[in-house]
Tab-separated table of C-alpha atoms and ligand atoms in Angstrom:
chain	number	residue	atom	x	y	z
A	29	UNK	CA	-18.092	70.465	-20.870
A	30	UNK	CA	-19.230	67.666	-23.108
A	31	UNK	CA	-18.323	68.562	-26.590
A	32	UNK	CA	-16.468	65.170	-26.929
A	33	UNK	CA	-19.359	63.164	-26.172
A	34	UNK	CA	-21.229	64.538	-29.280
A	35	UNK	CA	-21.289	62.466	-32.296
A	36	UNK	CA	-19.309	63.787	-34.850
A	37	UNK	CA	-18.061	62.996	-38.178
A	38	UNK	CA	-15.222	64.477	-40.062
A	39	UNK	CA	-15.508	66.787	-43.114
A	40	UNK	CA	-13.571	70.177	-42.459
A	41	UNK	CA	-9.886	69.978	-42.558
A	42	UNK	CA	-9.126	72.126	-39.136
A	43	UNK	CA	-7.575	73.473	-37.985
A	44	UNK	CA	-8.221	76.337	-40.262
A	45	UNK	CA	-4.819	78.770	-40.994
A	46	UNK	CA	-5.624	82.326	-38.574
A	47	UNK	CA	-3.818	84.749	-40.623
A	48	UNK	CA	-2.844	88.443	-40.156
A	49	UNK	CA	-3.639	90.751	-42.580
A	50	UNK	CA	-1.077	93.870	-42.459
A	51	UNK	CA	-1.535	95.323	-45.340
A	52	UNK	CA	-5.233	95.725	-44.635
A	53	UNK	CA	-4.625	96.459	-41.429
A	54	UNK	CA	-2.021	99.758	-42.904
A	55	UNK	CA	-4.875	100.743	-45.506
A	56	UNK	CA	-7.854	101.156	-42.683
A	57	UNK	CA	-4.986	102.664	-40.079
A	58	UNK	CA	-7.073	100.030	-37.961
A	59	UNK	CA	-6.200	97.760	-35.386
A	60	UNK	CA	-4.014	94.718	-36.137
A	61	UNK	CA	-6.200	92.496	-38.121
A	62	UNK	CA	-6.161	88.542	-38.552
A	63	UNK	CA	-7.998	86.764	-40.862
A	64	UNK	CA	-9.843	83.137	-39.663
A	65	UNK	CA	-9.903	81.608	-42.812
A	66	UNK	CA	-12.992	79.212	-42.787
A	67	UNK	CA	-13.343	80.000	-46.185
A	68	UNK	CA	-10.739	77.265	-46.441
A	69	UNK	CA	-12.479	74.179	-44.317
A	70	UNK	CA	-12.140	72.367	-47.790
A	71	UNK	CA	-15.540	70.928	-48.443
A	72	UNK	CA	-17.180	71.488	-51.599
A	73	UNK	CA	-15.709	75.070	-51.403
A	74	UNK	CA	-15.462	75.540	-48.103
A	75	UNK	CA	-17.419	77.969	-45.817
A	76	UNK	CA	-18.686	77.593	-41.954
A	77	UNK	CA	-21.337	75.122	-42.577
A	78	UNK	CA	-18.379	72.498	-42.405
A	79	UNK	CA	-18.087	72.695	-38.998
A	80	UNK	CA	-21.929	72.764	-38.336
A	81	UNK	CA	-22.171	69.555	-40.618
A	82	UNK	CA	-19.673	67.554	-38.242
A	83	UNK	CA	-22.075	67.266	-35.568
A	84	UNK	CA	-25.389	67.619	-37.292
A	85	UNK	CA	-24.507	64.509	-39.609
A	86	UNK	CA	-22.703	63.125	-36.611
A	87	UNK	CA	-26.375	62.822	-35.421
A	88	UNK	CA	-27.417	61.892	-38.220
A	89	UNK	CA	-25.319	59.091	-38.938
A	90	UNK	CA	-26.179	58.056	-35.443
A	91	UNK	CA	-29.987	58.397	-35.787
A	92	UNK	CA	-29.609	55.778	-38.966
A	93	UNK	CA	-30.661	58.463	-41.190
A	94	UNK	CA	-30.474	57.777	-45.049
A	95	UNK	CA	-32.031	60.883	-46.241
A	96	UNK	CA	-30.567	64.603	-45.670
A	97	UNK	CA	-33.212	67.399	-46.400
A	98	UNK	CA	-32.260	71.395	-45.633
A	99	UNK	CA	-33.520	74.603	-46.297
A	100	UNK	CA	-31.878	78.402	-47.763
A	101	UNK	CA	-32.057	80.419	-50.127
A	102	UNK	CA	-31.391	79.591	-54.285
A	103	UNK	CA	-27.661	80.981	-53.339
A	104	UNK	CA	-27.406	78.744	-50.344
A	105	UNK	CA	-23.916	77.961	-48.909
A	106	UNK	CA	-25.220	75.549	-46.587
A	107	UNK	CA	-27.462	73.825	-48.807
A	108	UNK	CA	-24.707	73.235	-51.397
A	109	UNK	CA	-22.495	72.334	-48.512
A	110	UNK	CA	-24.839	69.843	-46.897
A	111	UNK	CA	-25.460	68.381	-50.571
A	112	UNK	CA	-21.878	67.852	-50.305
A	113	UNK	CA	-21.644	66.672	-47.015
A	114	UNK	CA	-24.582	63.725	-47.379
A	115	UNK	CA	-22.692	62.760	-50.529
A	116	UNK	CA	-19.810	61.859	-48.661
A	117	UNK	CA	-21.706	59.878	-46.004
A	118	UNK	CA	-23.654	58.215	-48.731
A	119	UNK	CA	-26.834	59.945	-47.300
A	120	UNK	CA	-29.220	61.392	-50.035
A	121	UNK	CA	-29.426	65.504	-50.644
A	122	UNK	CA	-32.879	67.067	-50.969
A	123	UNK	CA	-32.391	70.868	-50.766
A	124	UNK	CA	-35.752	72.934	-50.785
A	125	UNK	CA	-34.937	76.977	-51.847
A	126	UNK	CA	-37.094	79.816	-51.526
A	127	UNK	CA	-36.287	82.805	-53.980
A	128	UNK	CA	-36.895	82.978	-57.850
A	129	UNK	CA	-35.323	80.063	-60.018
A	130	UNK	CA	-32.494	81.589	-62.310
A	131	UNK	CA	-32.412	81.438	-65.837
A	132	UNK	CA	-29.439	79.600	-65.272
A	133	UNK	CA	-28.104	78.035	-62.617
A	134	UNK	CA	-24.856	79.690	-61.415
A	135	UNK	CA	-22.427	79.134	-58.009
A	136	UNK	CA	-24.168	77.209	-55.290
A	137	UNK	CA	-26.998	76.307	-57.453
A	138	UNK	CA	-25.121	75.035	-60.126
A	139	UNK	CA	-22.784	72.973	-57.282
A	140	UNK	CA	-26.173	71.306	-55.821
A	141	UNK	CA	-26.822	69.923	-59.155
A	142	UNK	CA	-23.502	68.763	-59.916
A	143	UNK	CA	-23.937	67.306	-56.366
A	144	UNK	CA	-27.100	65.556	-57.479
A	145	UNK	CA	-29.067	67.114	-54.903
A	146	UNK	CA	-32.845	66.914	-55.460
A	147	UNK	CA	-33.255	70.583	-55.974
A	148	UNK	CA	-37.117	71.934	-55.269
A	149	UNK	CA	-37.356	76.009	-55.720
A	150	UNK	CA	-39.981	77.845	-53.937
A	151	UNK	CA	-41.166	81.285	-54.966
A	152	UNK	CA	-42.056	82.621	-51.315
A	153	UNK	CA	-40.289	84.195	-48.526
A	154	UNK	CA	-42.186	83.125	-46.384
A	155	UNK	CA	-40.799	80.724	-43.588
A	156	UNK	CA	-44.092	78.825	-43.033
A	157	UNK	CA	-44.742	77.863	-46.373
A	158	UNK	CA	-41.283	76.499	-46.718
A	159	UNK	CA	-41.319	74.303	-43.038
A	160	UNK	CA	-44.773	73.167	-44.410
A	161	UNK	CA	-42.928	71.666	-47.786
A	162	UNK	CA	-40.064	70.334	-46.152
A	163	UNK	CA	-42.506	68.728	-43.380
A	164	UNK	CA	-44.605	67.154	-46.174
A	165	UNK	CA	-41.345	65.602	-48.046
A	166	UNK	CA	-40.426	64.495	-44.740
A	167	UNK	CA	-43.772	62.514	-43.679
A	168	UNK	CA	-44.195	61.109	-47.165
A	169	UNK	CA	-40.368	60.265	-46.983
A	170	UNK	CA	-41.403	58.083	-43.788
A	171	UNK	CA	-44.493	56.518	-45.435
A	172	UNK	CA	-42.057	55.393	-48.384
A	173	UNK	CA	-40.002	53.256	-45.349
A	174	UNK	CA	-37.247	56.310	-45.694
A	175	UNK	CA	-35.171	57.829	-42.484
A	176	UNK	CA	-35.279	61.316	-43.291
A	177	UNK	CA	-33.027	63.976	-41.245
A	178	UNK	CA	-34.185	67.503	-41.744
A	179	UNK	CA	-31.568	70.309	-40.854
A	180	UNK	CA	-33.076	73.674	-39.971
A	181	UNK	CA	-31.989	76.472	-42.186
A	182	UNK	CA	-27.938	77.386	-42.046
A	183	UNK	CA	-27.687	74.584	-40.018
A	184	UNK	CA	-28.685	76.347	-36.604
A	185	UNK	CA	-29.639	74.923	-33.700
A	186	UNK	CA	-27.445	74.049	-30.384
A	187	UNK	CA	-26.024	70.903	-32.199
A	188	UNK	CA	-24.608	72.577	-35.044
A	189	UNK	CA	-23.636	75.495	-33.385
A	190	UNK	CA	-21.345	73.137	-31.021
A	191	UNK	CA	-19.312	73.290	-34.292
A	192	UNK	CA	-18.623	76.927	-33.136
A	193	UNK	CA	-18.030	76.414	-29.745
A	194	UNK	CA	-15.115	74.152	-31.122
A	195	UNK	CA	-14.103	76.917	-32.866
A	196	UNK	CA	-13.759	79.435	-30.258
A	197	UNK	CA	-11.247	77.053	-28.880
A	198	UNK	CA	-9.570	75.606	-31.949
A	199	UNK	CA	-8.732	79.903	-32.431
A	200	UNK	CA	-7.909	80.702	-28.705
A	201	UNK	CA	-4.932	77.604	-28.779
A	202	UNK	CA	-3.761	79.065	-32.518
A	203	UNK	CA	-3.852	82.654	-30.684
A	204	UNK	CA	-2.153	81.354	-27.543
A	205	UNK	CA	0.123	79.871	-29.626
A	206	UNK	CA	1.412	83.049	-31.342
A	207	UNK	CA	1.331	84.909	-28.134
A	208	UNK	CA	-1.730	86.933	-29.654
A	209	UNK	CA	-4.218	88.265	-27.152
A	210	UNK	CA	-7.714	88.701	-28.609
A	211	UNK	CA	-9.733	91.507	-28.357
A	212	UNK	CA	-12.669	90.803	-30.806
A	213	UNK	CA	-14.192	88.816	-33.282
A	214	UNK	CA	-15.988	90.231	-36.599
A	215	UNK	CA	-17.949	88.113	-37.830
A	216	UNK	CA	-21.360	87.663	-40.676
A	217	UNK	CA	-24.353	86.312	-38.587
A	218	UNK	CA	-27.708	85.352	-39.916
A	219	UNK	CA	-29.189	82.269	-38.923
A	220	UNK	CA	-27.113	82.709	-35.596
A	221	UNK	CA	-25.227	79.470	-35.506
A	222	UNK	CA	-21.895	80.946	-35.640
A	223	UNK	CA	-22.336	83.563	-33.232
A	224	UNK	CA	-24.054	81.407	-30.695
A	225	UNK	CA	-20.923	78.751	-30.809
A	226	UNK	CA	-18.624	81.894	-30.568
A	227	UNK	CA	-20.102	84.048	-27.985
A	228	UNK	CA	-20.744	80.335	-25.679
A	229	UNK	CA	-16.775	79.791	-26.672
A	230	UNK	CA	-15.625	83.537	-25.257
A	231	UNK	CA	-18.064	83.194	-21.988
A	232	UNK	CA	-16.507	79.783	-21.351
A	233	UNK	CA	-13.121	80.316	-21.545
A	234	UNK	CA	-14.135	83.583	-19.171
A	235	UNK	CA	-11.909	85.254	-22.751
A	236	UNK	CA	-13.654	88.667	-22.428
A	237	UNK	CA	-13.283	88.468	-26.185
A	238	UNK	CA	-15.801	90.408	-28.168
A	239	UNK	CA	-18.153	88.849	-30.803
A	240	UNK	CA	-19.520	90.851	-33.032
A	241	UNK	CA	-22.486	89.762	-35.147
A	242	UNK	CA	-22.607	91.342	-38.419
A	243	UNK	CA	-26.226	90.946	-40.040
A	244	UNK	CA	-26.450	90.390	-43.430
A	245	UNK	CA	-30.036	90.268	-44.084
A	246	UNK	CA	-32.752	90.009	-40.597
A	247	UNK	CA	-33.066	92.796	-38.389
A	248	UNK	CA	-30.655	93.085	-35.418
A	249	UNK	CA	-33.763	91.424	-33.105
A	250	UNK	CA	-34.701	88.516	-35.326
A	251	UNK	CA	-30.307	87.763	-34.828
A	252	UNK	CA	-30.584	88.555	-31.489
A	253	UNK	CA	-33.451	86.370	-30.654
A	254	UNK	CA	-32.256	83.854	-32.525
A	255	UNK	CA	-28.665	83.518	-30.836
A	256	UNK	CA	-29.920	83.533	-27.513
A	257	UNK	CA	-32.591	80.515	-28.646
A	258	UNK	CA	-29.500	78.398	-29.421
A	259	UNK	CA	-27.138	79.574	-26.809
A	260	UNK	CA	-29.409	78.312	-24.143
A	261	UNK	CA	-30.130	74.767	-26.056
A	262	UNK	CA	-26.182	74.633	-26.545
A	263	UNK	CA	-25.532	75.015	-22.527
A	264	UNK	CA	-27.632	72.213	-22.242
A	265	UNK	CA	-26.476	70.402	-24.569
A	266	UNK	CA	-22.941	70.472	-23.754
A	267	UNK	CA	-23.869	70.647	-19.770
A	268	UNK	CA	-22.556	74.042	-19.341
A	269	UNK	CA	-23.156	75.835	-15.749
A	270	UNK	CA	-23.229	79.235	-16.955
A	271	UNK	CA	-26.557	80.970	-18.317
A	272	UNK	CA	-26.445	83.806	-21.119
A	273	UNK	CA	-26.959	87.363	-20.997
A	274	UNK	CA	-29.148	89.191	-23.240
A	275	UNK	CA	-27.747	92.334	-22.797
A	276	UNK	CA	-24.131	91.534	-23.944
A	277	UNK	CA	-24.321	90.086	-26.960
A	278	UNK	CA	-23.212	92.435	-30.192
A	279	UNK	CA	-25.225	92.148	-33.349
A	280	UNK	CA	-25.296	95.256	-35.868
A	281	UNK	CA	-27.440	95.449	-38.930
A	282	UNK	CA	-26.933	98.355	-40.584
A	283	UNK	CA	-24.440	96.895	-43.126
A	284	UNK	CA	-27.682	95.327	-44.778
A	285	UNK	CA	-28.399	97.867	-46.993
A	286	UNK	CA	-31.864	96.554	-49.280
A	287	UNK	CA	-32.204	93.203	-48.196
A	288	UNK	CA	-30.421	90.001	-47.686
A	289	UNK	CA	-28.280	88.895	-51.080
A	290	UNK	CA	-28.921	92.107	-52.106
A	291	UNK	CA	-24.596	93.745	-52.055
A	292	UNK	CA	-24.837	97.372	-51.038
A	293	UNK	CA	-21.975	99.961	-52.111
A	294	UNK	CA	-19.759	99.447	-48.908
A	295	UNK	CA	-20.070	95.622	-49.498
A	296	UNK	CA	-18.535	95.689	-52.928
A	297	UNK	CA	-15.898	98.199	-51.847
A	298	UNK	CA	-15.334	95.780	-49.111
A	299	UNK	CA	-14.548	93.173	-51.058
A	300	UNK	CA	-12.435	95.084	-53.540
A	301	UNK	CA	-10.130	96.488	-50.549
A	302	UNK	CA	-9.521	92.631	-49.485
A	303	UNK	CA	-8.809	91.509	-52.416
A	304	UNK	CA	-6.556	94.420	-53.633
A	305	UNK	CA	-4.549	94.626	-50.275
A	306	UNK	CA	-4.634	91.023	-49.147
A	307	UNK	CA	-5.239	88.599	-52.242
A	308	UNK	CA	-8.211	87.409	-50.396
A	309	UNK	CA	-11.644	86.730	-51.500
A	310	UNK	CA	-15.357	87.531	-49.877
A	311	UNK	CA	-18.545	86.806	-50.972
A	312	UNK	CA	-21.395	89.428	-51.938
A	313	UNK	CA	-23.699	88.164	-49.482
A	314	UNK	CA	-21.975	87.702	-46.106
A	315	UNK	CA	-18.545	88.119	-45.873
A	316	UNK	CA	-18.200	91.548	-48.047
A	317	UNK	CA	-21.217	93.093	-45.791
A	318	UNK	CA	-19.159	91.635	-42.447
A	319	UNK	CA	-16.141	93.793	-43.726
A	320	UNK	CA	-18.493	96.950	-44.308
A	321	UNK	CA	-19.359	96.588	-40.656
A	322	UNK	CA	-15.555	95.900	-39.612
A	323	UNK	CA	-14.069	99.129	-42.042
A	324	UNK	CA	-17.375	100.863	-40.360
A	325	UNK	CA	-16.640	99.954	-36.914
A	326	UNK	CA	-12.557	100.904	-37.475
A	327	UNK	CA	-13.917	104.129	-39.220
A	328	UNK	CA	-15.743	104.839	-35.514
A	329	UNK	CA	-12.463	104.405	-33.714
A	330	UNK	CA	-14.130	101.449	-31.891
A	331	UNK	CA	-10.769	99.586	-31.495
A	332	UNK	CA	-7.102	101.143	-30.902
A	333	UNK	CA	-3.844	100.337	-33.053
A	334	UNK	CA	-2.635	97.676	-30.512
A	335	UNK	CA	-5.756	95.668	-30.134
A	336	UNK	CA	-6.004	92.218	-32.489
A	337	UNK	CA	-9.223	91.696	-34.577
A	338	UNK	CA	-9.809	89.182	-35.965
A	339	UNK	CA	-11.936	88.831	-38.788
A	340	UNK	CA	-13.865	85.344	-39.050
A	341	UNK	CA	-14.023	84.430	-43.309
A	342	UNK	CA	-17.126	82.086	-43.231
A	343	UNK	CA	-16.851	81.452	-46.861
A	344	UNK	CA	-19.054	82.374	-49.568
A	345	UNK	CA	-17.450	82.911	-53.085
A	346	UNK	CA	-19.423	80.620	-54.926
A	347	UNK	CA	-22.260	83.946	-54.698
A	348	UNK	CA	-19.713	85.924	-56.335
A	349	UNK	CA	-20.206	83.931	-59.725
A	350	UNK	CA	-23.890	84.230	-59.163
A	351	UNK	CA	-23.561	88.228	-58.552
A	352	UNK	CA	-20.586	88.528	-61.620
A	353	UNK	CA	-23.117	91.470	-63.203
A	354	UNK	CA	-22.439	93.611	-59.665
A	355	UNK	CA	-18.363	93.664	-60.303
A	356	UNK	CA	-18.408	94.849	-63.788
A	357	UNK	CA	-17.157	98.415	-63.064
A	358	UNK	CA	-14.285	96.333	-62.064
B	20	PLP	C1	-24.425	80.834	-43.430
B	20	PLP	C2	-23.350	81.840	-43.608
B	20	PLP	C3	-23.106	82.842	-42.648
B	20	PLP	C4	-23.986	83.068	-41.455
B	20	PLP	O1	-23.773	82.147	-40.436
B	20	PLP	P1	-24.957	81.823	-39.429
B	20	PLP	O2	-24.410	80.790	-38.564
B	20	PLP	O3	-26.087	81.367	-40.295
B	20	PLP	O4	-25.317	83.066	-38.718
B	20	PLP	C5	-22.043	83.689	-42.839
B	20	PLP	N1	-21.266	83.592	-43.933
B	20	PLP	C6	-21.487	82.671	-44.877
B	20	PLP	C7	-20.596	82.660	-46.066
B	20	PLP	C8	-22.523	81.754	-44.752
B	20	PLP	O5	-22.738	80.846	-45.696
């Protein structure tokens, strides 16, 4: 595998603590569950785009980039994240959003401006419209004698998802380590990054670990297609001899509820369970809807008392500032 011949810089502080969670663990008579704390990676906040951002501004850092320019939505982790991340490497942020501009700007919003990222809000959800704009900046970027590097949204494709794949093995050596067998992984999946690195990590190490993609937003297809896009750029990439499967690869989304960034019922309870039993905090977009699948999936009997879960914490809270109006029933 070639994962060491990728460029790379450094941003997250890994590796990140893999904690067990007992009392939640007692509340959900579940399985034993640990917590994978990438909430704590330590940039701007923290979250999984950290470990994306390693490689992808490895690349661009190579490529003699001087602009960064992403996509997400107005409550974008990765977008305040990458703002973050260029800062550091003295590369300029331009983040474009689609959703509707707040009356104020609250969490990540309010952290790309303090970032000084060049903030441009679109009111579409539509995917074209938004490549168009950020191919536009980009050309008339490179007509202005700029090096622009455009990141695809949450920082998915094969070379940010090698961030994962480092992961997968950064948690099996913490696991070995304890003398923890893993049985499966719980995890929010979107934009697919994170699962791809994961699922490539668990097929490589021959782990027979499940991954389990929780949606928070697209249909279980749209994950699904998108995973299995990256996975086979990332065995490429990283000269892997193995070729994925369709057919075992987990993604559930009926913890979406409404829509994406919308929190459902179970999402909120979620996050009031975790914080009330563990002193740990999830988001209202990802992480909270990831737990609804995990108490959901515990609730089906799908794992027994003696298995390990662990639960992957890809960040997030700056959206619970943004969504304060949803927790006022306490
Ligand atoms: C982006 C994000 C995810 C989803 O990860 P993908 O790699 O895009 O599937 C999950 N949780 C949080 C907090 C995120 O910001």
């Amino acid at each position: 595998m070639q994962l060491g011949n990728l460029p790379r810089v450094k941003l997250a502080h890994l590796p990140t603590p893999l904690e067990e969670a007992p009392r939640l663990s007692d509340y959900l008579h579940g399985p034993r569950i640990w917590i994978k704390r990438d909430d704590l990676t330590g940039l701007a906040l923290g979250g999984n785009k950290a470990r994306k951002l390693e490689f992808l501004l490895g690349q661009a850092r190579q490529q003699g980039c001087d602009v960064v320019i992403t996509v997400g939505a107005v409550q974008s982790n990765h977008a305040r994240m990458t703002a973050a991340a260029a800062r550091r490497l003295g590369f300029e942020p331009i983040v474009v959003l689609n959703g509707e501009p707040p009356d104020q700007a609250q969490g990540n919003l309010l952290l790309d401006r303090i970032f000084g990222a060049e903030v441009r809000i679109i009111q579409t959800d539509d995917d074209y419209i938004v490549t168009g704009v950020v191919e536009d900046l980009a050309r008339q970027l490179r007509r202005d004698g700029r090096k622009p590097f455009v990141i695809p949204r949450g920082g998915s494709n094969a070379t940010g998802a090698a961030g994962y794949l480092g992961a997968w093995l950064e948690l099996l050596s913490q696991a070995n380590a304890s003398g923890v067998r893993v049985d499966a992984v719980v995890h929010a999946s979107t934009s697919g990054g994170t699962q791809s690195g994961l699922y490539t990590g668990t097929k490589l190490t021959d782990s027979g670990v499940q991954v389990i993609g929780i949606s928070a937003g697209p249909r279980r297809e749209v994950v699904t297609t998108r995973v299995l896009g990256i996975v086979a750029e990332l065995v490429e990439l990283v000269d892997l001899p193995w070729r994925p499967h369709p057919d075992d690869l987990i993604v559930y989304d009926d913890y979406v509820g409404e829509r994406y960034g919308v929190p459902t019922p179970a999402c909120l309870d979620a996050i009031r369970i975790v914080a009330r039993t563990e002193g740990v905090l999830l988001d209202p977009v990802y992480t909270g809807k990831a737990m609804a699948g995990l108490m959901g999936l515990i609730a089906q009997e799908r794992f027994t008392p003696d298995q390990n879960v662990v639960f992957w914490h890809t960040g997030g809270q700056p959206a619970v500032f943004a969504h304060a109006g949803a927790f006022q029933e306490g």
